[in-house]
Amino acid sequence: NAGVTQTPKFRILKIGQSMTLQCTQDMNHNYMYWYRQDPGMGLKLIYYSVGAGITDKGEVPNGYNVSRSTTEDFPLRLELAAPSQTSVYFCASSYYRSLGQGHQPQHFGDGTRLSIL
Amino acid sequence: TQLLEQSPQFLSIQEGENLTVYCNSSSVFSSLQWYRQEPGEGPVLLVTVVTGGEVKKLKRLTFQFGDARKDSSLHITAAQTGDTGLYLCAGARDYGQNFVFGPGTRLSVLP
């Protein structure tokens, strides 16, 4: 069982370039998330999705876009890369949070380390 | 400013010692989670606490949720080198809201 898979693992971009970070999960989770992790700052939520066709902004969405055309895939797009977007990006997924079930654990991928120079 | 504060930021101890790390906020949370993250990997959930005063144990790890649901602690007994990692707490203020993560405590257990 692969869980959450992120590609690529490492990438160096030049300022102004664009790229897509890929995320796929095989657990049939309906919730998916994108976070960035900067040193000493914990994880900040960029975007999330509660199901195919539905996305919403998190805490730090500026400079990013997402789409959710299938349950399995949740790619993150950087259109005009800036040095401030140098970070480690994590994708996560979880089951539907229905009343009475409480908060479900998030399953994380191993991250994409992105440097913008 | 961080919604969740964690202390200490860094901790280095010898194998066999006990330790406690803290997660604090001025906000009330409906639930709080603890994750451990090892270098080059994503965070892995350790526990979820939802009731004020709740205590959960996971082998040598003891988690406590404060009575007012504003803070939590993680106590490790007889630390092992395998406990080395970044410990993150994450809280959700209301049911259905997303979790907010603290900055983490980086623990190093030396042999």
Short mmCIF file of C-alpha atoms in Angstrom, two decimals:
data_model
loop_
_atom_site.label_atom_id
_atom_site.label_comp_id
_atom_site.label_asym_id
_atom_site.label_seq_id
_atom_site.Cartn_x
_atom_site.Cartn_y
_atom_site.Cartn_z
CA ASN A 1 0.00 0.00 0.00
CA ALA A 2 1.76 3.18 -1.20
CA GLY A 3 -0.28 5.70 0.84
CA VAL A 4 0.47 9.29 -0.23
CA THR A 5 3.05 9.67 -3.01
CA GLN A 6 4.67 12.99 -3.89
CA THR A 7 6.83 13.76 -6.91
CA PRO A 8 9.42 15.08 -7.45
CA LYS A 9 11.37 14.69 -4.19
CA PHE A 10 13.73 17.58 -5.00
CA ARG A 11 13.61 20.46 -7.47
CA ILE A 12 15.53 23.66 -8.14
CA LEU A 13 13.72 26.41 -10.03
CA LYS A 14 14.75 29.79 -11.32
CA ILE A 15 12.75 32.88 -10.35
CA GLY A 16 9.72 33.24 -12.62
CA GLN A 17 9.58 29.60 -13.70
CA SER A 18 6.50 27.49 -13.13
CA MET A 19 6.04 23.91 -12.03
CA THR A 20 3.52 21.43 -10.71
CA LEU A 21 4.05 19.35 -7.59
CA GLN A 22 2.27 16.03 -7.92
CA CYS A 23 0.40 14.23 -5.15
CA THR A 24 -1.57 11.01 -5.38
CA GLN A 25 -3.12 8.77 -2.73
CA ASP A 26 -4.45 5.23 -2.99
CA MET A 27 -6.45 5.10 0.25
CA ASN A 28 -9.71 6.45 -1.21
CA HIS A 29 -9.53 9.43 1.15
CA ASN A 30 -11.84 12.28 0.23
CA TYR A 31 -9.91 15.02 2.08
CA MET A 32 -6.55 16.19 0.73
CA TYR A 33 -4.22 18.99 1.85
CA TRP A 34 -1.12 20.89 0.80
CA TYR A 35 1.22 22.31 3.42
CA ARG A 36 4.54 24.09 3.35
CA GLN A 37 7.11 23.65 6.12
CA ASP A 38 9.70 26.33 6.81
CA PRO A 39 12.36 26.02 9.55
CA GLY A 40 10.95 26.81 12.99
CA MET A 41 7.50 27.58 11.59
CA GLY A 42 5.70 24.26 11.61
CA LEU A 43 3.30 23.38 8.80
CA LYS A 44 1.21 26.05 7.10
CA LEU A 45 -1.89 25.03 5.13
CA ILE A 46 -1.84 26.25 1.51
CA TYR A 47 -4.96 24.67 -0.01
CA TYR A 48 -7.27 21.80 0.79
CA SER A 49 -9.98 19.78 -0.88
CA VAL A 50 -12.96 17.95 0.60
CA GLY A 51 -13.62 15.93 -2.54
CA ALA A 52 -13.22 15.80 -6.30
CA GLY A 53 -14.10 19.12 -7.90
CA ILE A 54 -13.97 21.07 -4.61
CA THR A 55 -10.98 23.11 -3.40
CA ASP A 56 -10.56 25.88 -0.86
CA LYS A 57 -7.85 28.25 0.35
CA GLY A 58 -5.88 27.62 3.49
CA GLU A 59 -3.73 29.98 5.51
CA VAL A 60 -1.09 30.84 2.85
CA PRO A 61 -2.62 30.39 -0.66
CA ASN A 62 -1.00 33.33 -2.49
CA GLY A 63 1.21 32.26 -5.40
CA TYR A 64 -0.30 28.78 -5.64
CA ASN A 65 -3.14 27.04 -7.42
CA VAL A 66 -4.68 23.59 -7.08
CA SER A 67 -7.14 21.34 -8.85
CA ARG A 68 -8.92 18.13 -7.84
CA SER A 69 -10.29 16.35 -10.88
CA THR A 70 -10.13 12.89 -9.28
CA THR A 71 -10.28 11.51 -5.75
CA GLU A 72 -6.70 10.26 -6.03
CA ASP A 73 -4.83 13.30 -7.35
CA PHE A 74 -4.30 16.79 -5.94
CA PRO A 75 -1.56 18.68 -7.84
CA LEU A 76 -0.16 22.01 -6.61
CA ARG A 77 0.84 24.59 -9.21
CA LEU A 78 3.38 27.40 -8.83
CA GLU A 79 2.92 29.85 -11.70
CA LEU A 80 5.71 32.43 -11.14
CA ALA A 81 8.21 31.02 -8.69
CA ALA A 82 9.60 33.46 -6.13
CA PRO A 83 12.43 32.98 -3.58
CA SER A 84 9.85 33.16 -0.76
CA GLN A 85 8.41 29.89 -2.04
CA THR A 86 11.59 27.99 -1.19
CA SER A 87 10.31 25.40 1.26
CA VAL A 88 9.45 21.77 1.85
CA TYR A 89 5.97 20.95 0.57
CA PHE A 90 3.86 18.17 2.07
CA CYS A 91 0.69 16.64 0.73
CA ALA A 92 -1.66 14.84 3.12
CA SER A 93 -4.98 13.02 2.99
CA SER A 94 -7.62 11.89 5.46
CA TYR A 95 -11.02 10.22 5.61
CA TYR A 96 -14.29 12.12 5.63
CA ARG A 97 -14.89 13.81 8.97
CA SER A 98 -18.47 13.04 9.83
CA LEU A 99 -20.14 14.10 13.06
CA GLY A 100 -19.35 11.66 15.81
CA GLN A 101 -16.25 10.31 14.14
CA GLY A 102 -14.04 13.10 15.37
CA HIS A 103 -11.03 14.30 13.53
CA GLN A 104 -9.41 11.69 11.36
CA PRO A 105 -5.62 11.34 11.19
CA GLN A 106 -3.86 12.91 8.26
CA HIS A 107 -1.52 10.69 6.26
CA PHE A 108 1.44 12.58 4.87
CA GLY A 109 3.71 12.04 1.90
CA ASP A 110 7.49 12.35 2.24
CA GLY A 111 7.60 15.87 0.85
CA THR A 112 9.04 17.83 -2.08
CA ARG A 113 12.07 19.97 -1.32
CA LEU A 114 11.89 23.04 -3.55
CA SER A 115 14.58 25.70 -3.92
CA ILE A 116 14.03 28.83 -5.98
CA LEU A 117 17.13 30.73 -6.99
CA THR B 1 2.38 35.11 16.06
CA GLN B 2 1.80 31.39 16.36
CA LEU B 3 -1.61 30.12 17.44
CA LEU B 4 0.18 27.17 19.02
CA GLU B 5 3.47 27.53 20.87
CA GLN B 6 5.74 24.60 21.60
CA SER B 7 8.54 24.40 24.13
CA PRO B 8 11.34 23.79 24.26
CA GLN B 9 12.29 24.47 20.65
CA PHE B 10 15.28 22.12 20.92
CA LEU B 11 16.06 19.37 23.42
CA SER B 12 19.11 17.13 23.59
CA ILE B 13 19.22 14.38 26.21
CA GLN B 14 20.99 11.11 26.98
CA GLU B 15 19.38 7.76 26.35
CA GLY B 16 17.44 6.61 29.42
CA GLU B 17 16.44 10.08 30.62
CA ASN B 18 12.86 11.28 30.96
CA LEU B 19 11.55 14.40 29.26
CA THR B 20 8.41 16.49 28.81
CA VAL B 21 7.57 18.80 25.91
CA TYR B 22 4.72 21.26 25.86
CA CYS B 23 2.14 22.65 23.47
CA ASN B 24 0.37 25.83 24.58
CA SER B 25 -2.24 28.24 23.26
CA SER B 26 -4.58 30.97 24.42
CA SER B 27 -7.32 29.34 22.33
CA VAL B 28 -9.57 26.42 23.21
CA PHE B 29 -9.33 23.39 20.92
CA SER B 30 -11.93 20.74 20.22
CA SER B 31 -9.15 18.26 19.59
CA LEU B 32 -5.39 18.17 19.53
CA GLN B 33 -3.02 15.82 17.75
CA TRP B 34 0.65 14.98 18.24
CA TYR B 35 2.83 13.95 15.30
CA ARG B 36 6.45 12.81 15.04
CA GLN B 37 8.49 13.68 11.97
CA GLU B 38 11.82 12.07 11.10
CA PRO B 39 14.34 13.67 8.71
CA GLY B 40 13.32 13.37 5.07
CA GLU B 41 9.85 12.05 5.90
CA GLY B 42 6.38 13.40 6.50
CA PRO B 43 4.79 13.65 9.97
CA VAL B 44 3.22 10.52 11.42
CA LEU B 45 0.30 10.73 13.83
CA LEU B 46 0.99 9.56 17.40
CA VAL B 47 -2.26 10.41 19.19
CA THR B 48 -5.45 12.48 19.15
CA VAL B 49 -6.91 13.88 22.39
CA VAL B 50 -10.39 15.38 22.55
CA THR B 51 -11.52 15.56 26.20
CA GLY B 52 -10.19 18.07 28.75
CA GLY B 53 -7.94 16.29 31.26
CA GLU B 54 -7.62 13.25 29.01
CA VAL B 55 -4.48 11.14 29.38
CA LYS B 56 -3.39 8.66 26.70
CA LYS B 57 -0.43 6.32 26.78
CA LEU B 58 1.47 4.88 23.85
CA LYS B 59 4.16 2.57 25.27
CA ARG B 60 6.70 4.97 26.88
CA LEU B 61 4.88 8.10 25.66
CA THR B 62 2.20 9.77 27.81
CA PHE B 63 0.01 12.50 26.35
CA GLN B 64 -2.16 14.81 28.41
CA PHE B 65 -4.76 17.33 27.28
CA GLY B 66 -5.22 20.27 29.65
CA ASP B 67 -8.46 20.60 31.59
CA ALA B 68 -9.32 23.80 29.73
CA ARG B 69 -8.34 22.24 26.36
CA LYS B 70 -5.80 25.01 25.71
CA ASP B 71 -2.61 23.04 26.23
CA SER B 72 -1.08 19.61 26.05
CA SER B 73 2.04 17.80 27.12
CA LEU B 74 4.01 14.82 25.90
CA HIS B 75 6.12 12.92 28.41
CA ILE B 76 8.64 10.30 27.32
CA THR B 77 9.96 7.84 29.87
CA ALA B 78 13.41 6.31 29.44
CA ALA B 79 14.07 7.94 26.07
CA GLN B 80 15.64 5.87 23.33
CA THR B 81 17.66 6.95 20.29
CA GLY B 82 14.69 5.93 18.15
CA ASP B 83 12.66 8.73 19.79
CA THR B 84 14.81 11.32 17.99
CA GLY B 85 12.73 13.54 15.72
CA LEU B 86 10.57 16.64 15.40
CA TYR B 87 7.45 16.53 17.58
CA LEU B 88 4.55 18.60 16.27
CA CYS B 89 1.28 19.40 17.93
CA ALA B 90 -1.76 20.38 15.87
CA GLY B 91 -5.09 21.72 17.10
CA ALA B 92 -8.54 22.21 15.61
CA ARG B 93 -10.67 24.89 17.30
CA ASP B 94 -14.01 23.57 16.14
CA TYR B 95 -15.24 20.33 14.71
CA GLY B 96 -14.90 20.48 10.94
CA GLN B 97 -12.15 23.08 10.99
CA ASN B 98 -8.69 22.36 9.69
CA PHE B 99 -5.79 21.73 12.05
CA VAL B 100 -3.22 24.41 12.85
CA PHE B 101 0.31 23.18 13.55
CA GLY B 102 2.78 24.39 16.13
CA PRO B 103 6.44 25.02 15.22
CA GLY B 104 7.61 21.77 16.81
CA THR B 105 10.15 20.56 19.35
CA ARG B 106 13.26 19.00 17.88
CA LEU B 107 14.38 16.15 20.14
CA SER B 108 17.80 14.51 19.96
CA VAL B 109 18.42 11.43 22.09
CA LEU B 110 22.11 10.62 22.35
CA PRO B 111 23.43 7.08 22.93
#
